[in-house]
Amino acid sequence: MAETTNGEATAPRDKADGRVGANDIIICRDVKKWFGDFQALRGITISIKEREVVVIMGPSGSGKSTFIRTLNRLEEHDSGQIIIDGVELNNDLRNLEKIRSEIGMVFQQFNLFPHLTVRRNITLALSHVRHMRKKDSTELAESLLERVGIPEQIDKFPAQLSGGQQQRVAIARALAMQPRIMLFDEPTSALDPEMIKEVLDVMMELAESGMTMIVVTHEMGFAKEAADRFLFFDEGLIVEEGTPEHFFTNPQEERTKLFLSQIL
Amino acid sequence: MTATTPPVAEPLTVRRARLWARENLFGSVPNTLLTIVTAVFLAAAVWGVFRFVFFTAEWEVVDANRRLFFVGRFPSDETWRIWVVLFTVAGLAGLSWGLWSGIGMKLAALGLGGLALVFAFMAEGDVAWSTAAIVALFTGAYAAARWLVRTTGYAGPARNLAVAGWLASFVLATLLLREVNTALWGGLLLTMTLAIVGIVASFPLGVLLAVGRTSTYPVIRLFCVGYIELIRGVPLITLLFTAKFILPLMVERERELSLLGIDVTFPGVEMDDVLRAMAAITIFSSAYLAEIVRGGLQAVPKGQVEAAKALGLGTARILGLIVLPQALRAVIPAIVGQFIALFKDTSLVVIIGLTELLRAGQQVTAQPAFIGKQAEALLFVALIYWVVAFSMSRASQQLERTLGVGER
């Protein structure tokens, strides 16, 4: 078990225990979303508990990315209800910025800020959203880079790093805000094969440390090992949900079977 | 002809030069012909200019009218105001250069050479002393800044101080120079004043317009689009005429209006011609800058904004910390190109009766002693324009290099 440095969720995760009596940190009720005439989400209802790791799979265009992007309002849902940690997502900007700073997000394309050093990428929001002092934010950046295994890269620019290193910086940047939830939108899809493992290792460690995580990925190894729950999306709906064992040994839905047969 | 050129790194020898020439200049029959024809034209042109500059030309027209070229009819006993501004700028320039980046040897040699030329030309009484003071101030400030960067940890605060210094110098220059009636300003002084004010004022305005054009508020967006398209559809001369003849009708007369039953008196605003020219140039240039900056804004990937939003940054911070720095960096060459165009466009203010550098060059040849010396006067004017424009272009390249660290 690696050490966590941000002072949260330091206890080792006990999967059985973590589920019982834990609060629902994310509640979605009948969430719908249209892009013009196209309906991307056709009524998503789900609750996710604290410390839970949820893996979302599904064919492309099934709405899985759109769904996790509605959770921090990068996409606005058109109807239904999303409640994060007791606060409903709506047009209230104050709520929004507070909720966003409590949800970390890691993107497929890393989206590091190319004009800033690794250090500044990590500390930017700390100084401008958390109003943390420079000394403290730098210390936090150093310890987070240590945690993701690249402390020596702190003064480089993103373009000077490999894809895997960039994605690890992106994870460190998200963790710096000490989020209660982490969203991963296909975090390894843009990486060369030899770099996927270094990113998955960091995510594994994070899952074991008790972080609430929602991960859109096609990495079966990671899913089997880390996930508490699987969601299978198709055409804007959750068509099947269950434990990893259920998913890999006994899928019920035809579409799930078909999808799994194609990617396994 | 596909022979390979020798690598640049190898030492230059006569043999190498011959090899290069054979491959690149005389590779084939058409190539050889082209080389010969070009060489003949080039030689004729260079010889013509050389002969004119060093033998035919009589440079008294420039020498005798230095004052007109540089400051127009600016009163002699007020010239100290200009010198004080130049001293301030020299000190600040040395300081900034030292704080942000060192000067390369080539650039230093170029600058010293240029200064030596100026000195040879102007070395006379007070002017010589003042020029020497400028060099001393620049060098001293530069050395101090380098020392600060190398040996102490105060480069950051010093940079903030330098920026504040530049802002203060603007106020200082305004306070000093406005004491002299602008009708007496002329020559390079007027050209540079118009250009600098135009650049400094149109840059933020252009950025605002560009950002406004991407706004989600229809009123702001429509205003910005309307402004940009209207101004870009009109020649600068029209704007200058408007500023000269129509603006006074609108603002200079005191008028009383009844607004919602309350009587309001608008005091008339006196505008002199220089101020009008400044306004017209700023308005004109900001519309073009806005379109350049918009191009930069569009070049910033959407993921950048999303990542910043996901961190909880607000709209203003996303714009100021993430989007604008990347957008502006991407369009530095185009922005500087616009500034160079603006600098040269200041020559159009002659049509509202101002005697800027080009007009000064024409006026001196109206003196009975110098009739027929247009070529000398205009060549001198062209040289000054070129030196300034070329410096701007070099400065832009330096800026790109300085900011280019970590480019993806």
XYZ file of C-alpha atoms in Angstrom:
672
model
C 0.000 0.000 0.000
C 1.556 3.245 -1.051
C 1.349 6.246 1.186
C -1.151 8.924 0.511
C 0.155 12.385 0.919
C -2.823 14.625 0.761
C -4.025 13.726 4.193
C -7.267 12.161 3.042
C -8.381 8.590 3.019
C -5.213 7.157 4.410
C -6.760 3.963 5.721
C -6.427 0.868 3.584
C -9.575 0.146 1.746
C -11.783 -2.650 2.900
C -14.150 -3.310 0.070
C -16.888 -5.051 2.019
C -16.758 -2.577 4.835
C -16.507 0.452 2.595
C -19.850 -0.248 1.039
C -21.908 -0.827 4.116
C -23.408 2.272 5.562
C -21.319 4.580 3.410
C -23.086 7.635 2.029
C -24.159 8.044 -1.535
C -21.761 10.734 -2.726
C -23.222 10.829 -6.251
C -26.905 10.460 -6.972
C -28.271 10.648 -10.519
C -31.985 10.493 -11.249
C -33.225 10.088 -14.776
C -30.463 12.248 -16.290
C -31.080 13.130 -19.934
C -28.945 15.031 -22.411
C -29.441 16.023 -26.009
C -26.939 17.313 -28.565
C -29.317 18.928 -31.029
C -31.561 16.121 -32.208
C -29.292 13.406 -30.923
C -30.094 12.131 -27.449
C -26.814 11.170 -25.803
C -28.247 10.225 -22.398
C -31.704 8.715 -22.246
C -32.335 8.567 -18.527
C -29.435 7.552 -16.294
C -30.351 6.652 -12.722
C -27.589 5.549 -10.395
C -26.117 6.114 -6.956
C -22.433 5.849 -6.181
C -21.094 5.491 -2.674
C -18.051 7.046 -1.138
C -14.841 5.031 -1.715
C -16.472 3.078 -4.497
C -14.615 2.402 -7.751
C -16.985 2.272 -10.705
C -15.809 1.247 -14.151
C -17.909 2.231 -17.148
C -17.681 0.389 -20.443
C -19.614 0.471 -23.644
C -19.276 0.972 -27.362
C -18.260 4.381 -28.661
C -21.140 6.821 -28.821
C -22.920 5.055 -25.995
C -22.871 8.154 -23.802
C -20.314 7.040 -21.215
C -18.018 10.046 -21.702
C -20.976 12.403 -21.833
C -22.240 10.918 -18.583
C -19.088 11.480 -16.559
C -18.739 14.954 -18.078
C -22.181 15.855 -16.751
C -20.962 14.983 -13.242
C -18.731 18.076 -13.105
C -20.926 19.977 -15.516
C -18.535 20.118 -18.445
C -21.793 19.105 -20.136
C -25.053 20.445 -18.782
C -27.789 17.855 -18.433
C -31.140 18.836 -19.910
C -33.397 17.063 -17.457
C -33.182 14.911 -14.370
C -31.213 15.484 -11.215
C -27.546 15.170 -10.283
C -26.625 15.520 -6.624
C -22.950 15.556 -5.670
C -22.169 15.307 -1.987
C -25.592 16.657 -1.101
C -25.493 19.613 -3.524
C -27.571 19.632 -6.662
C -25.863 20.644 -9.908
C -27.629 23.586 -11.478
C -26.801 26.981 -12.876
C -25.678 28.380 -9.544
C -22.063 29.346 -10.251
C -20.959 29.377 -6.635
C -22.017 25.790 -6.173
C -20.467 24.845 -9.460
C -16.952 26.095 -8.793
C -16.971 24.551 -5.340
C -18.150 21.196 -6.651
C -15.666 21.268 -9.498
C -12.806 21.817 -7.122
C -13.918 18.713 -5.219
C -14.069 16.539 -8.328
C -10.800 15.770 -10.046
C -10.865 14.897 -13.720
C -8.320 13.169 -15.928
C -8.765 13.448 -19.681
C -7.886 11.209 -22.584
C -5.688 13.940 -24.106
C -4.084 14.905 -20.729
C -4.912 18.594 -21.334
C -1.911 19.850 -19.419
C -1.265 23.572 -19.794
C 1.626 23.665 -22.293
C 2.807 27.163 -21.391
C 3.337 26.308 -17.718
C 5.889 24.106 -15.985
C 4.815 20.863 -14.353
C 5.048 22.616 -11.008
C 2.797 25.465 -12.129
C 0.345 23.064 -13.777
C -0.145 21.474 -10.373
C -0.084 24.607 -8.220
C -2.113 26.953 -10.436
C -5.529 26.062 -9.070
C -4.114 25.763 -5.550
C -3.088 29.398 -5.550
C -6.065 30.758 -7.479
C -8.921 28.614 -6.161
C -7.664 27.439 -2.770
C -5.587 30.589 -2.146
C -2.782 28.457 -0.794
C 0.610 30.016 -0.115
C 3.332 29.375 -2.655
C 5.530 27.438 -0.254
C 2.732 25.087 0.756
C 1.511 24.507 -2.786
C 5.030 23.739 -3.990
C 5.481 21.231 -1.186
C 2.198 19.601 -2.119
C 3.223 19.481 -5.788
C 6.507 17.836 -4.868
C 4.858 15.177 -2.717
C 2.235 14.434 -5.385
C 4.874 14.033 -8.083
C 6.657 11.695 -5.700
C 3.443 9.742 -5.371
C 3.010 9.370 -9.135
C 6.690 8.493 -9.471
C 8.180 11.461 -11.379
C 9.517 13.946 -8.784
C 12.479 14.821 -11.017
C 10.254 16.324 -13.734
C 8.920 19.227 -11.666
C 10.631 22.031 -13.594
C 10.002 20.676 -17.075
C 7.337 21.737 -19.520
C 4.667 19.199 -20.573
C 6.080 18.929 -24.103
C 9.329 17.618 -22.643
C 7.588 14.597 -21.073
C 6.408 11.290 -22.515
C 2.690 10.612 -22.802
C 2.674 8.393 -19.740
C 4.521 11.001 -17.704
C 2.125 13.706 -18.876
C -0.874 11.681 -17.827
C 0.690 11.090 -14.420
C 1.228 14.834 -14.057
C -2.422 15.293 -15.012
C -3.416 12.903 -12.233
C -1.176 14.747 -9.771
C -2.730 18.036 -10.881
C -6.217 16.715 -10.205
C -5.186 15.220 -6.856
C -3.654 18.512 -5.728
C -7.116 19.935 -5.152
C -7.696 17.072 -2.684
C -10.820 15.981 -4.493
C -13.364 13.619 -2.969
C -14.165 12.100 -6.353
C -11.939 11.373 -9.348
C -13.281 11.044 -12.880
C -11.193 9.313 -15.547
C -12.268 9.723 -19.172
C -10.390 6.996 -21.093
C -7.106 7.931 -19.407
C -4.975 5.408 -21.303
C -6.547 5.522 -24.760
C -4.099 8.082 -26.161
C -1.018 6.338 -24.789
C 1.511 4.092 -26.461
C 1.140 0.518 -25.133
C 4.367 0.563 -23.134
C 3.189 3.596 -21.166
C -0.247 2.317 -20.220
C 0.972 0.319 -17.257
C 2.669 3.223 -15.488
C -0.596 5.164 -15.544
C -2.713 2.167 -14.495
C -0.338 1.528 -11.583
C -0.968 5.039 -10.303
C -4.717 4.526 -10.687
C -4.543 1.197 -8.873
C -2.736 2.801 -5.972
C -5.349 5.545 -5.890
C -8.191 3.016 -5.862
C -6.565 1.120 -2.995
C -6.189 4.313 -1.012
C -9.961 4.652 -0.884
C -10.634 7.340 -3.494
C -14.098 7.427 -5.013
C -13.418 6.829 -8.705
C -15.466 6.679 -11.864
C -13.418 5.338 -14.736
C -14.351 5.072 -18.383
C -11.870 2.559 -19.753
C -11.447 -0.542 -21.832
C -8.547 -1.821 -19.729
C -9.893 -5.187 -18.590
C -6.997 -5.924 -16.245
C -7.517 -2.730 -14.320
C -11.275 -3.211 -14.315
C -11.114 -6.721 -12.894
C -8.672 -5.786 -10.187
C -9.893 -2.390 -9.062
C -13.601 -2.132 -9.791
C -16.284 -2.570 -7.175
C -18.952 -2.187 -9.765
C -19.360 -2.277 -13.516
C -21.713 -0.210 -15.603
C -22.340 -1.155 -19.191
C -23.612 1.725 -21.344
C -25.316 1.458 -24.686
C -27.292 4.061 -26.623
C -27.470 6.433 -23.698
C -28.682 3.935 -21.129
C -27.142 1.726 -18.476
C -28.065 -1.672 -19.904
C -26.332 -3.794 -17.331
C -24.682 -3.271 -13.971
C -23.015 -5.543 -11.453
C -19.826 -6.821 -9.870
C -16.779 -7.663 -11.992
C -17.383 -11.384 -11.409
C -20.936 -11.104 -12.653
C -19.743 -9.218 -15.675
C -16.991 -11.466 -16.812
C -18.568 -14.809 -15.923
C -22.259 -14.327 -16.320
C -23.369 -11.299 -18.370
C -27.124 -11.295 -18.946
C -27.687 -8.860 -21.779
C -27.007 -9.717 -25.396
C -25.348 -6.366 -26.049
C -22.985 -6.861 -23.123
C -22.045 -10.329 -24.331
C -21.436 -9.055 -27.832
C -19.281 -6.155 -26.599
C -17.218 -8.341 -24.293
C -16.670 -10.930 -27.012
C -15.339 -8.174 -29.242
C -12.843 -6.662 -26.863
C -11.678 -9.717 -24.869
C 20.532 18.955 -59.870
C 20.487 16.932 -56.662
C 23.993 17.213 -55.278
C 24.139 17.602 -51.531
C 25.299 20.850 -50.008
C 28.188 20.576 -47.554
C 27.133 20.647 -43.905
C 27.120 24.101 -42.385
C 29.268 23.142 -39.431
C 32.368 22.512 -41.500
C 34.858 25.361 -41.689
C 34.471 27.701 -44.602
C 37.276 27.397 -47.112
C 37.786 28.729 -50.605
C 37.390 25.214 -51.954
C 34.145 24.783 -50.105
C 32.841 28.127 -51.288
C 33.641 27.165 -54.867
C 31.906 23.844 -54.439
C 28.853 25.567 -52.981
C 28.765 28.114 -55.789
C 29.069 25.426 -58.434
C 26.232 23.434 -56.949
C 23.878 26.264 -56.112
C 24.595 29.039 -58.597
C 25.903 27.312 -61.705
C 24.244 23.914 -61.479
C 22.623 23.982 -64.912
C 22.441 26.240 -67.955
C 19.239 28.087 -66.927
C 20.563 28.335 -63.387
C 23.812 29.884 -64.641
C 21.957 32.348 -66.860
C 19.727 33.356 -63.961
C 22.737 33.838 -61.720
C 24.467 36.082 -64.245
C 21.387 38.199 -64.982
C 20.623 38.623 -61.274
C 24.238 39.494 -60.517
C 24.287 42.158 -63.218
C 21.091 43.810 -61.955
C 22.200 43.570 -58.347
C 25.596 45.051 -59.116
C 24.020 47.903 -61.060
C 21.590 48.677 -58.253
C 24.176 48.476 -55.483
C 26.631 50.584 -57.485
C 23.929 53.159 -58.216
C 22.997 53.539 -54.562
C 26.620 53.497 -53.470
C 27.585 56.182 -55.980
C 24.642 58.360 -54.978
C 25.172 58.023 -51.241
C 28.914 58.621 -51.252
C 29.524 60.846 -54.283
C 26.497 62.495 -55.853
C 24.417 63.255 -52.790
C 24.848 66.456 -50.803
C 23.858 65.696 -47.256
C 23.766 69.276 -45.941
C 19.992 69.154 -46.271
C 19.879 66.490 -43.568
C 22.667 67.930 -41.482
C 21.211 71.427 -41.391
C 17.684 70.237 -40.582
C 18.358 67.607 -37.949
C 16.100 69.376 -35.521
C 13.166 69.413 -37.942
C 13.595 65.737 -38.750
C 13.701 64.673 -35.141
C 11.396 67.002 -33.206
C 9.812 69.402 -35.696
C 9.184 72.888 -34.282
C 9.483 71.720 -30.675
C 10.981 74.723 -28.799
C 14.717 74.460 -28.089
C 14.486 75.372 -24.435
C 11.887 72.646 -23.897
C 13.960 69.881 -25.477
C 15.072 68.706 -22.022
C 11.596 67.221 -21.600
C 12.256 64.813 -24.450
C 15.687 63.945 -23.090
C 14.268 63.136 -19.667
C 11.767 60.775 -21.283
C 14.551 59.163 -23.317
C 16.708 58.732 -20.208
C 13.842 57.014 -18.426
C 13.165 54.733 -21.362
C 16.874 53.886 -21.733
C 17.151 52.933 -18.070
C 13.974 50.867 -18.162
C 14.969 49.171 -21.415
C 18.358 48.180 -20.016
C 16.724 46.930 -16.827
C 14.039 44.912 -18.614
C 16.436 43.416 -21.090
C 18.729 42.305 -18.316
C 15.871 40.915 -16.218
C 14.112 38.925 -18.927
C 16.934 37.769 -21.147
C 20.570 38.441 -21.822
C 21.730 40.245 -24.939
C 23.502 38.081 -27.490
C 26.896 39.169 -28.778
C 25.583 39.734 -32.296
C 22.789 41.979 -31.083
C 25.140 43.900 -28.785
C 27.566 44.481 -31.670
C 24.688 45.620 -33.892
C 23.387 47.993 -31.222
C 26.836 49.446 -30.536
C 27.455 49.909 -34.247
C 24.140 51.705 -34.631
C 24.888 53.928 -31.661
C 28.332 54.762 -32.987
C 26.666 55.894 -36.223
C 24.152 58.041 -34.367
C 26.987 59.468 -32.303
C 29.114 60.303 -35.319
C 26.126 62.034 -36.840
C 24.909 63.901 -33.792
C 28.057 64.398 -31.738
C 27.793 68.062 -31.020
C 27.463 69.889 -27.720
C 24.590 68.876 -25.482
C 23.350 66.205 -27.865
C 26.606 64.306 -27.542
C 26.487 64.418 -23.764
C 22.852 63.374 -23.670
C 23.462 60.486 -26.062
C 26.368 59.359 -23.915
C 24.105 59.553 -20.866
C 21.537 57.351 -22.602
C 24.160 54.719 -23.371
C 25.490 54.894 -19.814
C 21.991 54.561 -18.318
C 21.120 51.620 -20.535
C 24.380 49.791 -19.856
C 24.298 50.513 -16.139
C 20.708 49.325 -15.751
C 21.465 46.247 -17.829
C 24.504 45.347 -15.740
C 22.566 45.870 -12.522
C 19.733 43.672 -13.779
C 22.106 40.874 -14.804
C 23.748 41.024 -11.409
C 20.327 40.834 -9.751
C 19.338 37.805 -11.810
C 22.618 35.944 -11.335
C 23.441 36.526 -7.695
C 20.219 37.283 -5.847
C 16.748 35.816 -5.713
C 14.970 39.084 -6.367
C 14.484 38.745 -10.129
C 10.728 38.132 -9.710
C 9.923 41.235 -7.640
C 12.320 43.254 -9.796
C 10.335 42.241 -12.874
C 7.103 43.436 -11.294
C 8.899 46.660 -10.440
C 10.075 47.032 -14.042
C 6.524 46.614 -15.340
C 5.336 49.227 -12.856
C 8.229 51.412 -14.009
C 7.075 51.214 -17.620
C 3.554 52.246 -16.624
C 4.960 55.106 -14.553
C 7.171 56.205 -17.427
C 4.076 56.548 -19.565
C 2.517 58.885 -17.021
C 5.782 60.775 -16.685
C 6.114 61.227 -20.451
C 2.546 62.469 -20.687
C 3.021 64.961 -17.859
C 6.309 66.240 -19.284
C 5.367 66.516 -22.930
C 1.849 67.863 -22.674
C 3.269 71.159 -21.400
C 4.361 71.881 -24.955
C 1.622 72.685 -27.445
C 1.214 69.629 -29.676
C 0.932 71.888 -32.711
C 4.691 72.309 -32.349
C 5.440 68.583 -32.269
C 6.803 67.084 -35.420
C 9.225 64.777 -37.142
C 10.308 61.533 -35.535
C 9.006 62.705 -32.157
C 5.457 62.905 -33.498
C 5.768 59.670 -35.474
C 7.038 57.750 -32.441
C 4.474 59.304 -30.105
C 1.616 58.362 -32.414
C 3.003 54.864 -32.923
C 3.691 54.155 -29.246
C 0.358 55.506 -28.036
C -1.371 53.627 -30.849
C 0.337 50.356 -29.935
C -0.102 50.667 -26.184
C -3.754 51.683 -26.450
C -4.876 49.432 -29.284
C -3.392 46.241 -27.842
C -5.652 45.920 -24.781
C -8.583 47.247 -26.792
C -7.982 44.647 -29.491
C -7.744 41.844 -26.935
C -10.986 43.012 -25.303
C -12.750 43.134 -28.673
C -11.500 39.668 -29.598
C -12.643 38.223 -26.294
C -15.930 40.114 -26.575
C -16.492 38.634 -29.985
C -16.430 35.149 -28.469
C -18.706 36.168 -25.591
C -21.919 34.284 -24.922
C -23.761 37.561 -24.260
C -25.345 38.603 -27.564
C -25.185 42.340 -26.796
C -21.434 42.278 -26.201
C -20.817 39.955 -29.140
C -22.865 42.035 -31.546
C -21.208 45.248 -30.437
C -17.736 43.759 -30.954
C -18.575 42.224 -34.328
C -20.152 45.499 -35.444
C -17.180 47.573 -34.320
C -14.617 45.273 -35.919
C -16.418 44.911 -39.235
C -17.260 48.615 -39.479
C -13.730 49.814 -38.750
C -12.081 47.224 -40.956
C -14.316 48.274 -43.801
C -13.078 51.869 -43.698
C -9.684 53.298 -44.755
C -7.546 54.914 -42.051
C -7.683 58.197 -43.955
C -11.445 58.251 -43.567
C -11.094 57.745 -39.842
C -8.542 60.542 -39.628
C -10.877 62.882 -41.519
C -13.740 61.851 -39.285
C -11.657 62.553 -36.207
C -10.593 65.907 -37.567
C -13.846 67.274 -38.924
C -16.773 65.301 -37.519
C -15.671 64.533 -33.967
C -15.486 68.259 -33.072
C -19.109 68.701 -34.133
C -20.059 65.983 -31.683
C -17.955 66.722 -28.620
C -16.505 70.198 -28.707
C -19.637 72.271 -28.330
C -21.187 72.683 -24.923
C -24.755 71.440 -25.053
C -27.727 71.049 -22.818
C -29.962 68.055 -23.006
C -33.071 67.079 -21.166
C -32.784 63.464 -20.137
C -35.877 61.978 -18.489
C -36.843 65.441 -17.324
C -33.438 66.262 -15.861
C -31.403 68.980 -17.502
C -27.842 67.859 -18.151
C -25.065 70.077 -19.411
C -22.351 68.363 -21.394
C -19.184 70.437 -21.286
C -17.382 70.700 -24.588
C -14.143 68.747 -24.848
C -11.248 70.457 -26.561
C -9.315 67.988 -28.696
C -6.142 68.921 -30.456
C -5.151 67.351 -33.753
C -2.532 65.026 -32.275
C -5.039 63.613 -29.817
C -7.491 63.098 -32.671
C -4.861 61.293 -34.712
C -4.064 59.090 -31.714
C -7.740 58.220 -31.324
C -8.186 57.417 -35.006
C -5.065 55.245 -35.163
C -6.016 53.392 -31.985
C -9.561 52.759 -33.155
C -8.315 51.575 -36.536
C -5.554 49.312 -35.279
C -7.590 47.720 -32.495
C -10.062 46.289 -35.016
C -7.269 44.542 -36.912
C -5.636 43.351 -33.703
C -8.956 41.939 -32.563
C -9.108 39.693 -35.608
C -5.500 38.568 -35.120
C -6.137 37.750 -31.466
C -9.340 35.931 -32.382
C -7.253 33.658 -34.577
C -5.047 32.963 -31.571
C -8.051 32.258 -29.359
C -9.338 29.729 -31.849
C -5.972 27.977 -31.888
C -6.239 27.092 -28.184
C -7.690 23.564 -27.919
C -11.056 23.155 -26.187
C -9.498 20.668 -23.782
C -7.504 23.487 -22.182
C -10.659 25.266 -21.087
C -12.239 22.017 -19.932
C -9.199 21.101 -17.850
C -9.205 24.549 -16.263
C -12.943 24.345 -15.554
C -12.519 20.906 -14.025
C -10.009 22.403 -11.574
C -12.625 24.894 -10.414
C -11.118 27.985 -12.066
C -13.582 30.739 -12.921
C -14.168 32.251 -16.355
C -11.933 35.299 -15.850
C -9.026 33.233 -14.528
C -9.390 30.662 -17.311
C -9.151 33.479 -19.823
C -6.286 35.305 -18.133
C -4.179 32.359 -16.998
C -4.830 29.670 -19.578
C -6.376 30.880 -22.821
C -4.897 34.343 -23.461
C -1.264 33.465 -22.721
C -1.432 30.634 -25.242
C -3.475 32.585 -27.776
C -1.238 35.664 -27.733
C 1.939 33.617 -27.930
C 0.633 31.886 -31.031
C 0.089 35.181 -32.849
C 3.110 37.273 -31.803
C 4.443 37.519 -35.390
C 1.088 38.717 -36.717
C 0.667 41.191 -33.858
C 4.107 42.684 -34.406
C 3.357 42.810 -38.130
C 0.278 44.885 -37.326
C 2.346 47.162 -35.073
C 4.900 47.711 -37.833
C 2.067 48.557 -40.222
C 0.662 50.962 -37.641
C 4.062 52.626 -37.256
C 4.296 53.226 -40.988
C 0.636 54.230 -41.263
C 1.304 57.173 -38.952
C 2.633 58.922 -42.064
C -1.000 59.335 -43.140
C -1.611 61.993 -40.484
C -0.210 64.574 -42.909
C -3.704 64.784 -44.357
C -4.997 66.374 -41.175
C -2.122 68.819 -41.195
C 0.406 67.207 -38.874
C 4.099 67.355 -39.720
C 5.345 63.887 -38.925
C 8.615 62.418 -40.148
C 7.740 62.007 -43.827
C 6.161 65.457 -44.083
C 9.207 66.926 -42.348
C 11.327 65.278 -45.030
C 9.266 67.016 -47.697
C 9.192 70.372 -45.945
C 12.942 70.749 -45.619
C 13.335 70.625 -49.366
C 10.995 73.588 -49.683
C 13.716 75.767 -48.171
C 15.383 77.813 -50.933
C 18.830 76.476 -50.022
C 17.776 72.854 -50.467
C 15.492 72.859 -53.458
C 15.976 69.692 -55.486
C 17.387 67.695 -52.589
C 14.309 65.469 -52.198
C 16.293 62.292 -52.781
C 18.651 62.934 -49.878
C 15.887 63.961 -47.496
C 13.589 61.085 -48.377
C 16.393 58.534 -48.282
C 17.218 59.700 -44.783
C 13.552 59.425 -43.778
C 13.392 55.935 -45.266
C 16.476 54.929 -43.313
C 14.887 56.016 -40.035
C 11.662 54.150 -40.829
C 13.641 51.060 -41.717
C 15.778 51.128 -38.568
C 12.697 51.350 -36.338
C 10.666 48.761 -38.247
C 13.594 46.365 -38.428
C 14.218 46.737 -34.692
C 10.582 45.878 -34.021
C 10.836 42.794 -36.173
C 14.013 41.648 -34.384
C 12.433 42.350 -31.013
C 9.489 40.160 -31.990
C 11.826 37.292 -32.853
C 13.596 37.691 -29.534
C 10.228 37.716 -27.750
C 9.190 34.527 -29.539
C 12.406 32.823 -28.519
C 12.098 33.970 -24.917
C 8.496 32.801 -24.653
C 8.976 29.720 -26.804
C 10.242 27.545 -23.945
C 8.307 24.315 -23.746
C 6.420 24.853 -26.970
C 4.580 21.716 -27.914
